[in-house]
Amino acid sequence: MRRLTLITKSRLDLASVCRAVSDPRFGAVTSFMGSVRRVHAGRTVRSVSYDCFAPLAQKVLADIAARAEARWPVRVAAAHRTGRLSVGEVSVIVAAASVHRAEAFEACRFVIEDIKHRLPVWKKEHYATGDGRWLPGCSLRGRRR
């Protein structure tokens, strides 16, 4: 089976990402969904823009999933949204499946943490006051160990 890793402007669907890791051999599927929050650092957020060079982001996301699959006996799927998202919209989904829950939880957490550190997707918050700010994120430094 081919691994699902996706950088897209389209809405993300949890069920689709979880189906991508489904396998009759596995008894556990864990997932993580991140969405745009209304308040960050004391400021009211109106929306968030995610930007990237999609071919590079896709390559890094596939590498993150492959690293998790090499470290644990799991199957991983991950999707990240780009473009301007309103409060409440889903920006990232990770799913991991395994025979047992412990490995699925560990791999799912590893993937979302590695996404936050390594994925070259940049985030700009747009505030209710009319201004906006690019947030610190991936620095495009080498691989996190």
CSV table of N, CA and C in Angstrom, one decimal:
chain,number,residue,atom,x,y,z
A,1,MET,N,0.8,-1.2,0.0
A,1,MET,CA,0.0,0.0,0.0
A,1,MET,C,0.9,1.2,0.0
A,2,ARG,N,0.4,2.3,-0.7
A,2,ARG,CA,1.1,3.5,-0.7
A,2,ARG,C,0.7,4.4,0.5
A,3,ARG,N,1.7,5.1,1.0
A,3,ARG,CA,1.5,5.9,2.2
A,3,ARG,C,0.8,7.2,1.8
A,4,LEU,N,-0.2,7.7,2.6
A,4,LEU,CA,-0.8,9.0,2.3
A,4,LEU,C,-0.1,10.1,3.0
A,5,THR,N,0.5,11.0,2.3
A,5,THR,CA,1.0,12.3,2.8
A,5,THR,C,0.5,13.3,1.8
A,6,LEU,N,-0.1,14.4,2.4
A,6,LEU,CA,-0.8,15.3,1.5
A,6,LEU,C,-0.6,16.8,1.9
A,7,ILE,N,-0.2,17.6,1.0
A,7,ILE,CA,-0.2,19.1,1.2
A,7,ILE,C,-1.3,19.6,0.2
A,8,THR,N,-2.3,20.2,0.8
A,8,THR,CA,-3.5,20.6,-0.1
A,8,THR,C,-4.1,21.9,0.3
A,9,LYS,N,-4.8,22.5,-0.6
A,9,LYS,CA,-5.6,23.7,-0.3
A,9,LYS,C,-7.1,23.2,0.0
A,10,SER,N,-7.4,21.9,-0.2
A,10,SER,CA,-8.7,21.4,0.0
A,10,SER,C,-8.9,21.1,1.5
A,11,ARG,N,-10.2,21.1,1.9
A,11,ARG,CA,-10.6,20.8,3.3
A,11,ARG,C,-10.1,19.4,3.6
A,12,LEU,N,-9.7,19.2,4.9
A,12,LEU,CA,-9.2,17.9,5.3
A,12,LEU,C,-10.3,17.1,6.0
A,13,ASP,N,-10.3,15.8,5.8
A,13,ASP,CA,-11.3,14.9,6.3
A,13,ASP,C,-10.7,13.8,7.2
A,14,LEU,N,-11.0,13.8,8.5
A,14,LEU,CA,-10.4,12.9,9.4
A,14,LEU,C,-10.7,11.4,9.0
A,15,ALA,N,-11.9,11.1,8.6
A,15,ALA,CA,-12.3,9.8,8.2
A,15,ALA,C,-11.4,9.3,7.0
A,16,SER,N,-11.1,10.1,6.0
A,16,SER,CA,-10.3,9.7,4.9
A,16,SER,C,-8.9,9.4,5.3
A,17,VAL,N,-8.3,10.3,6.2
A,17,VAL,CA,-7.0,10.0,6.7
A,17,VAL,C,-6.9,8.8,7.5
A,18,CYS,N,-7.9,8.5,8.3
A,18,CYS,CA,-7.9,7.3,9.1
A,18,CYS,C,-8.1,6.0,8.2
A,19,ARG,N,-8.9,6.2,7.2
A,19,ARG,CA,-9.1,5.0,6.3
A,19,ARG,C,-7.7,4.7,5.6
A,20,ALA,N,-6.9,5.7,5.3
A,20,ALA,CA,-5.6,5.4,4.7
A,20,ALA,C,-4.7,4.6,5.5
A,21,VAL,N,-4.9,4.5,6.8
A,21,VAL,CA,-4.0,3.6,7.6
A,21,VAL,C,-4.7,2.3,8.0
A,22,SER,N,-6.0,2.2,7.7
A,22,SER,CA,-6.7,1.0,8.1
A,22,SER,C,-6.2,-0.2,7.5
A,23,ASP,N,-6.1,-1.3,8.3
A,23,ASP,CA,-5.6,-2.6,7.9
A,23,ASP,C,-6.1,-3.6,8.8
A,24,PRO,N,-6.6,-4.7,8.3
A,24,PRO,CA,-7.2,-5.8,9.2
A,24,PRO,C,-6.2,-6.3,10.2
A,25,ARG,N,-4.9,-6.1,10.0
A,25,ARG,CA,-3.9,-6.6,10.9
A,25,ARG,C,-3.8,-5.7,12.2
A,26,PHE,N,-4.3,-4.5,12.1
A,26,PHE,CA,-4.1,-3.5,13.1
A,26,PHE,C,-5.4,-3.4,14.0
A,27,GLY,N,-5.2,-3.3,15.3
A,27,GLY,CA,-6.3,-3.1,16.2
A,27,GLY,C,-6.4,-1.7,16.8
A,28,ALA,N,-5.4,-0.9,16.5
A,28,ALA,CA,-5.4,0.5,17.0
A,28,ALA,C,-5.2,1.5,15.9
A,29,VAL,N,-6.0,2.5,15.9
A,29,VAL,CA,-5.8,3.7,15.1
A,29,VAL,C,-5.9,4.9,16.0
A,30,THR,N,-4.9,5.7,16.0
A,30,THR,CA,-4.9,7.0,16.7
A,30,THR,C,-4.9,8.1,15.7
A,31,SER,N,-5.4,9.3,16.2
A,31,SER,CA,-5.3,10.4,15.3
A,31,SER,C,-5.1,11.7,16.1
A,32,PHE,N,-4.7,12.7,15.3
A,32,PHE,CA,-4.5,14.1,15.9
A,32,PHE,C,-5.1,15.0,14.8
A,33,MET,N,-5.9,16.0,15.2
A,33,MET,CA,-6.4,17.0,14.4
A,33,MET,C,-6.1,18.4,15.0
A,34,GLY,N,-5.4,19.2,14.2
A,34,GLY,CA,-5.2,20.6,14.7
A,34,GLY,C,-6.0,21.5,13.9
A,35,SER,N,-6.6,22.5,14.6
A,35,SER,CA,-7.5,23.5,14.0
A,35,SER,C,-7.1,24.9,14.4
A,36,VAL,N,-7.6,25.8,13.6
A,36,VAL,CA,-7.3,27.3,13.9
A,36,VAL,C,-8.1,27.7,15.2
A,37,ARG,N,-7.3,28.2,16.1
A,37,ARG,CA,-8.0,28.6,17.4
A,37,ARG,C,-8.3,30.1,17.3
A,38,ARG,N,-9.3,30.5,18.2
A,38,ARG,CA,-9.8,31.8,18.2
A,38,ARG,C,-8.9,32.8,18.9
A,39,VAL,N,-8.1,32.4,19.9
A,39,VAL,CA,-7.3,33.3,20.6
A,39,VAL,C,-5.9,32.6,20.7
A,40,HIS,N,-4.9,33.4,20.4
A,40,HIS,CA,-3.5,33.0,20.5
A,40,HIS,C,-2.7,34.1,21.2
A,41,ALA,N,-1.9,33.8,22.2
A,41,ALA,CA,-1.1,34.8,22.9
A,41,ALA,C,-1.9,36.0,23.3
A,42,GLY,N,-3.1,35.8,23.7
A,42,GLY,CA,-3.9,36.9,24.2
A,42,GLY,C,-4.6,37.8,23.1
A,43,ARG,N,-4.4,37.4,21.8
A,43,ARG,CA,-5.0,38.2,20.7
A,43,ARG,C,-6.1,37.4,20.0
A,44,THR,N,-7.1,38.0,19.6
A,44,THR,CA,-8.2,37.4,18.9
A,44,THR,C,-7.9,37.2,17.5
A,45,VAL,N,-7.9,35.9,17.1
A,45,VAL,CA,-7.5,35.5,15.7
A,45,VAL,C,-8.8,35.5,14.8
A,46,ARG,N,-8.7,36.1,13.7
A,46,ARG,CA,-9.8,36.1,12.7
A,46,ARG,C,-9.6,34.9,11.7
A,47,SER,N,-8.4,34.7,11.3
A,47,SER,CA,-8.0,33.6,10.4
A,47,SER,C,-6.5,33.4,10.4
A,48,VAL,N,-6.1,32.3,9.7
A,48,VAL,CA,-4.7,32.0,9.6
A,48,VAL,C,-4.4,31.6,8.2
A,49,SER,N,-3.3,32.1,7.7
A,49,SER,CA,-2.8,31.7,6.3
A,49,SER,C,-1.6,30.8,6.4
A,50,TYR,N,-1.7,29.7,5.7
A,50,TYR,CA,-0.5,28.7,5.7
A,50,TYR,C,0.0,28.8,4.3
A,51,ASP,N,1.4,28.9,4.2
A,51,ASP,CA,2.0,29.0,2.9
A,51,ASP,C,3.2,28.1,2.8
A,52,CYS,N,3.5,27.6,1.6
A,52,CYS,CA,4.7,26.7,1.5
A,52,CYS,C,5.0,26.6,0.0
A,53,PHE,N,6.2,26.0,-0.2
A,53,PHE,CA,6.5,25.5,-1.6
A,53,PHE,C,6.1,24.0,-1.6
A,54,ALA,N,5.0,23.7,-2.2
A,54,ALA,CA,4.3,22.4,-2.0
A,54,ALA,C,5.2,21.2,-2.3
A,55,PRO,N,6.0,21.2,-3.4
A,55,PRO,CA,6.9,20.1,-3.6
A,55,PRO,C,7.9,19.8,-2.5
A,56,LEU,N,8.4,20.8,-1.9
A,56,LEU,CA,9.4,20.6,-0.8
A,56,LEU,C,8.6,20.1,0.4
A,57,ALA,N,7.5,20.8,0.7
A,57,ALA,CA,6.7,20.4,1.9
A,57,ALA,C,6.2,18.9,1.8
A,58,GLN,N,5.8,18.5,0.6
A,58,GLN,CA,5.3,17.1,0.4
A,58,GLN,C,6.5,16.2,0.6
A,59,LYS,N,7.7,16.5,0.1
A,59,LYS,CA,8.8,15.6,0.3
A,59,LYS,C,9.2,15.5,1.8
A,60,VAL,N,9.1,16.6,2.6
A,60,VAL,CA,9.4,16.5,4.0
A,60,VAL,C,8.4,15.8,4.7
A,61,LEU,N,7.1,16.0,4.4
A,61,LEU,CA,6.0,15.3,5.1
A,61,LEU,C,6.1,13.8,4.9
A,62,ALA,N,6.5,13.4,3.6
A,62,ALA,CA,6.6,11.9,3.4
A,62,ALA,C,7.8,11.4,4.2
A,63,ASP,N,8.9,12.1,4.3
A,63,ASP,CA,10.0,11.7,5.1
A,63,ASP,C,9.7,11.5,6.5
A,64,ILE,N,8.9,12.5,7.1
A,64,ILE,CA,8.5,12.4,8.5
A,64,ILE,C,7.7,11.1,8.7
A,65,ALA,N,6.7,10.8,7.8
A,65,ALA,CA,5.9,9.6,7.9
A,65,ALA,C,6.8,8.4,7.8
A,66,ALA,N,7.7,8.4,6.9
A,66,ALA,CA,8.6,7.2,6.7
A,66,ALA,C,9.5,7.0,7.9
A,67,ARG,N,9.9,8.1,8.6
A,67,ARG,CA,10.8,7.9,9.8
A,67,ARG,C,9.9,7.3,10.9
A,68,ALA,N,8.7,7.6,11.0
A,68,ALA,CA,7.8,7.0,12.1
A,68,ALA,C,7.6,5.6,11.8
A,69,GLU,N,7.4,5.2,10.5
A,69,GLU,CA,7.1,3.8,10.1
A,69,GLU,C,8.4,3.0,10.3
A,70,ALA,N,9.6,3.6,10.2
A,70,ALA,CA,10.8,2.9,10.4
A,70,ALA,C,11.1,2.7,11.9
A,71,ARG,N,10.6,3.6,12.7
A,71,ARG,CA,10.8,3.5,14.2
A,71,ARG,C,9.9,2.6,14.9
A,72,TRP,N,8.6,2.5,14.5
A,72,TRP,CA,7.6,1.7,15.1
A,72,TRP,C,6.9,0.8,14.1
A,73,PRO,N,6.3,-0.2,14.5
A,73,PRO,CA,5.5,-1.1,13.6
A,73,PRO,C,4.1,-0.5,13.3
A,74,VAL,N,4.1,0.6,12.6
A,74,VAL,CA,2.9,1.4,12.3
A,74,VAL,C,2.7,1.7,10.8
A,75,ARG,N,1.6,2.2,10.5
A,75,ARG,CA,1.3,2.8,9.2
A,75,ARG,C,0.8,4.2,9.5
A,76,VAL,N,1.4,5.2,8.8
A,76,VAL,CA,1.1,6.6,9.1
A,76,VAL,C,0.5,7.3,7.9
A,77,ALA,N,-0.4,8.2,8.1
A,77,ALA,CA,-0.9,9.1,7.1
A,77,ALA,C,-1.0,10.5,7.7
A,78,ALA,N,-0.7,11.5,6.9
A,78,ALA,CA,-0.6,12.9,7.4
A,78,ALA,C,-1.0,13.8,6.3
A,79,ALA,N,-1.8,14.9,6.6
A,79,ALA,CA,-2.2,15.9,5.7
A,79,ALA,C,-2.2,17.2,6.3
A,80,HIS,N,-1.7,18.2,5.5
A,80,HIS,CA,-1.6,19.6,6.0
A,80,HIS,C,-2.2,20.5,5.0
A,81,ARG,N,-3.0,21.4,5.5
A,81,ARG,CA,-3.7,22.4,4.6
A,81,ARG,C,-2.9,23.6,4.4
A,82,THR,N,-3.1,24.3,3.2
A,82,THR,CA,-2.5,25.6,2.9
A,82,THR,C,-3.6,26.5,2.5
A,83,GLY,N,-3.3,27.8,2.5
A,83,GLY,CA,-4.2,28.8,2.1
A,83,GLY,C,-4.8,29.5,3.4
A,84,ARG,N,-5.8,30.3,3.2
A,84,ARG,CA,-6.4,31.0,4.4
A,84,ARG,C,-7.5,30.2,5.0
A,85,LEU,N,-7.4,29.9,6.3
A,85,LEU,CA,-8.4,29.1,7.0
A,85,LEU,C,-9.0,30.0,8.1
A,86,SER,N,-10.3,29.8,8.3
A,86,SER,CA,-11.1,30.5,9.3
A,86,SER,C,-10.9,29.8,10.7
A,87,VAL,N,-11.3,30.5,11.7
A,87,VAL,CA,-11.3,29.9,13.1
A,87,VAL,C,-12.1,28.6,13.0
A,88,GLY,N,-11.6,27.5,13.6
A,88,GLY,CA,-12.3,26.2,13.7
A,88,GLY,C,-12.0,25.3,12.5
A,89,GLU,N,-11.4,25.8,11.4
A,89,GLU,CA,-11.1,24.9,10.3
A,89,GLU,C,-9.9,24.0,10.6
A,90,VAL,N,-9.9,22.8,10.1
A,90,VAL,CA,-8.8,21.9,10.4
A,90,VAL,C,-7.6,22.2,9.5
A,91,SER,N,-6.4,22.3,10.1
A,91,SER,CA,-5.2,22.6,9.4
A,91,SER,C,-4.3,21.4,9.2
A,92,VAL,N,-4.4,20.5,10.1
A,92,VAL,CA,-3.5,19.3,10.0
A,92,VAL,C,-4.1,18.1,10.6
A,93,ILE,N,-3.9,16.9,10.0
A,93,ILE,CA,-4.4,15.7,10.5
A,93,ILE,C,-3.3,14.6,10.4
A,94,VAL,N,-3.1,13.9,11.5
A,94,VAL,CA,-2.2,12.7,11.5
A,94,VAL,C,-2.9,11.5,12.0
A,95,ALA,N,-2.7,10.4,11.4
A,95,ALA,CA,-3.3,9.1,11.8
A,95,ALA,C,-2.2,8.1,11.8
A,96,ALA,N,-2.2,7.2,12.8
A,96,ALA,CA,-1.3,6.1,12.9
A,96,ALA,C,-2.0,4.9,13.3
A,97,ALA,N,-1.7,3.7,12.7
A,97,ALA,CA,-2.3,2.5,13.0
A,97,ALA,C,-1.3,1.4,13.3
A,98,SER,N,-1.6,0.6,14.3
A,98,SER,CA,-0.7,-0.4,14.7
A,98,SER,C,-1.5,-1.6,15.3
A,99,VAL,N,-0.8,-2.7,15.6
A,99,VAL,CA,-1.4,-3.8,16.2
A,99,VAL,C,-1.9,-3.4,17.6
A,100,HIS,N,-1.0,-2.7,18.3
A,100,HIS,CA,-1.4,-2.2,19.7
A,100,HIS,C,-1.4,-0.7,19.8
A,101,ARG,N,-2.1,-0.2,20.8
A,101,ARG,CA,-2.3,1.3,20.9
A,101,ARG,C,-1.0,2.0,21.2
A,102,ALA,N,-0.1,1.5,22.0
A,102,ALA,CA,1.0,2.2,22.5
A,102,ALA,C,1.9,2.7,21.3
A,103,GLU,N,2.2,1.9,20.4
A,103,GLU,CA,3.0,2.3,19.2
A,103,GLU,C,2.2,3.3,18.3
A,104,ALA,N,0.9,3.1,18.2
A,104,ALA,CA,0.1,4.1,17.4
A,104,ALA,C,0.1,5.4,18.1
A,105,PHE,N,0.0,5.5,19.4
A,105,PHE,CA,0.0,6.8,20.1
A,105,PHE,C,1.4,7.4,19.9
A,106,GLU,N,2.5,6.6,20.2
A,106,GLU,CA,3.8,7.2,20.1
A,106,GLU,C,4.1,7.7,18.7
A,107,ALA,N,3.8,7.0,17.7
A,107,ALA,CA,4.1,7.4,16.3
A,107,ALA,C,3.3,8.6,15.9
A,108,CYS,N,2.0,8.7,16.3
A,108,CYS,CA,1.2,9.8,16.0
A,108,CYS,C,1.8,11.1,16.7
A,109,ARG,N,2.2,11.0,17.9
A,109,ARG,CA,2.8,12.2,18.6
A,109,ARG,C,4.1,12.6,17.9
A,110,PHE,N,4.9,11.6,17.6
A,110,PHE,CA,6.2,11.8,16.9
A,110,PHE,C,6.0,12.6,15.6
A,111,VAL,N,5.0,12.2,14.8
A,111,VAL,CA,4.7,12.8,13.5
A,111,VAL,C,4.3,14.2,13.7
A,112,ILE,N,3.3,14.5,14.6
A,112,ILE,CA,2.9,15.9,14.8
A,112,ILE,C,4.0,16.8,15.3
A,113,GLU,N,4.8,16.3,16.2
A,113,GLU,CA,5.9,17.1,16.8
A,113,GLU,C,6.9,17.4,15.7
A,114,ASP,N,7.2,16.4,14.8
A,114,ASP,CA,8.2,16.5,13.7
A,114,ASP,C,7.6,17.5,12.7
A,115,ILE,N,6.3,17.4,12.4
A,115,ILE,CA,5.7,18.4,11.5
A,115,ILE,C,5.9,19.8,12.0
A,116,LYS,N,5.7,20.0,13.3
A,116,LYS,CA,5.8,21.4,13.9
A,116,LYS,C,7.3,21.9,13.8
A,117,HIS,N,8.3,21.0,13.9
A,117,HIS,CA,9.7,21.4,13.9
A,117,HIS,C,10.3,21.4,12.5
A,118,ARG,N,9.8,20.5,11.6
A,118,ARG,CA,10.5,20.3,10.3
A,118,ARG,C,9.8,20.7,9.0
A,119,LEU,N,8.4,20.7,9.1
A,119,LEU,CA,7.7,20.9,7.9
A,119,LEU,C,7.8,22.4,7.4
A,120,PRO,N,8.2,22.6,6.2
A,120,PRO,CA,8.4,24.0,5.8
A,120,PRO,C,7.0,24.6,5.3
A,121,VAL,N,6.1,24.7,6.3
A,121,VAL,CA,4.8,25.4,6.0
A,121,VAL,C,4.8,26.6,7.0
A,122,TRP,N,4.6,27.8,6.5
A,122,TRP,CA,4.6,29.0,7.4
A,122,TRP,C,3.2,29.4,7.6
A,123,LYS,N,3.1,30.0,8.8
A,123,LYS,CA,1.8,30.4,9.4
A,123,LYS,C,1.7,31.9,9.7
A,124,LYS,N,0.7,32.6,9.1
A,124,LYS,CA,0.5,34.0,9.4
A,124,LYS,C,-0.9,34.1,10.1
A,125,GLU,N,-0.9,34.6,11.3
A,125,GLU,CA,-2.2,34.9,11.9
A,125,GLU,C,-2.7,36.3,11.5
A,126,HIS,N,-4.0,36.3,11.3
A,126,HIS,CA,-4.7,37.6,11.0
A,126,HIS,C,-5.6,37.9,12.2
A,127,TYR,N,-5.4,39.1,12.8
A,127,TYR,CA,-6.1,39.4,14.0
A,127,TYR,C,-7.4,40.2,13.8
A,128,ALA,N,-8.2,40.2,14.8
A,128,ALA,CA,-9.5,41.0,14.7
A,128,ALA,C,-9.2,42.5,14.6
A,129,THR,N,-8.0,43.0,15.1
A,129,THR,CA,-7.6,44.4,15.0
A,129,THR,C,-7.2,44.8,13.6
A,130,GLY,N,-7.1,43.9,12.7
A,130,GLY,CA,-6.8,44.2,11.3
A,130,GLY,C,-5.4,43.9,10.9
A,131,ASP,N,-4.5,43.8,11.9
A,131,ASP,CA,-3.1,43.5,11.6
A,131,ASP,C,-2.9,42.0,11.5
A,132,GLY,N,-1.7,41.5,11.2
A,132,GLY,CA,-1.3,40.1,11.1
A,132,GLY,C,0.2,40.0,11.5
A,133,ARG,N,0.5,38.7,11.7
A,133,ARG,CA,1.9,38.4,12.1
A,133,ARG,C,2.3,37.0,11.6
A,134,TRP,N,3.5,36.9,11.0
A,134,TRP,CA,4.0,35.6,10.7
A,134,TRP,C,4.6,35.0,11.9
A,135,LEU,N,4.3,33.8,12.2
A,135,LEU,CA,4.7,33.1,13.5
A,135,LEU,C,6.0,32.4,13.2
A,136,PRO,N,6.9,32.3,14.3
A,136,PRO,CA,8.1,31.5,14.1
A,136,PRO,C,7.7,30.0,13.8
A,137,GLY,N,8.5,29.4,13.0
A,137,GLY,CA,8.2,28.0,12.7
A,137,GLY,C,9.4,27.3,12.1
A,138,CYS,N,9.3,26.5,11.2
A,138,CYS,CA,10.4,25.7,10.6
A,138,CYS,C,11.4,26.6,10.1
A,139,SER,N,12.7,26.3,10.4
A,139,SER,CA,13.8,27.2,10.0
A,139,SER,C,14.5,26.6,8.8
A,140,LEU,N,14.1,25.5,8.3
A,140,LEU,CA,14.7,24.8,7.1
A,140,LEU,C,16.2,24.4,7.5
A,141,ARG,N,16.4,24.3,8.8
A,141,ARG,CA,17.7,23.6,9.2
A,141,ARG,C,17.6,22.2,8.9
A,142,GLY,N,18.7,21.5,9.1
A,142,GLY,CA,18.7,20.0,8.9
A,142,GLY,C,17.7,19.2,9.7
A,143,ARG,N,17.7,18.0,9.5
A,143,ARG,CA,16.8,17.1,10.2
A,143,ARG,C,17.0,17.1,11.7
A,144,ARG,N,15.8,17.0,12.4
A,144,ARG,CA,15.8,16.9,13.8
A,144,ARG,C,16.2,15.5,14.2
A,145,ARG,N,17.0,15.3,15.2
A,145,ARG,CA,17.4,13.9,15.5
A,145,ARG,C,16.6,13.4,16.7
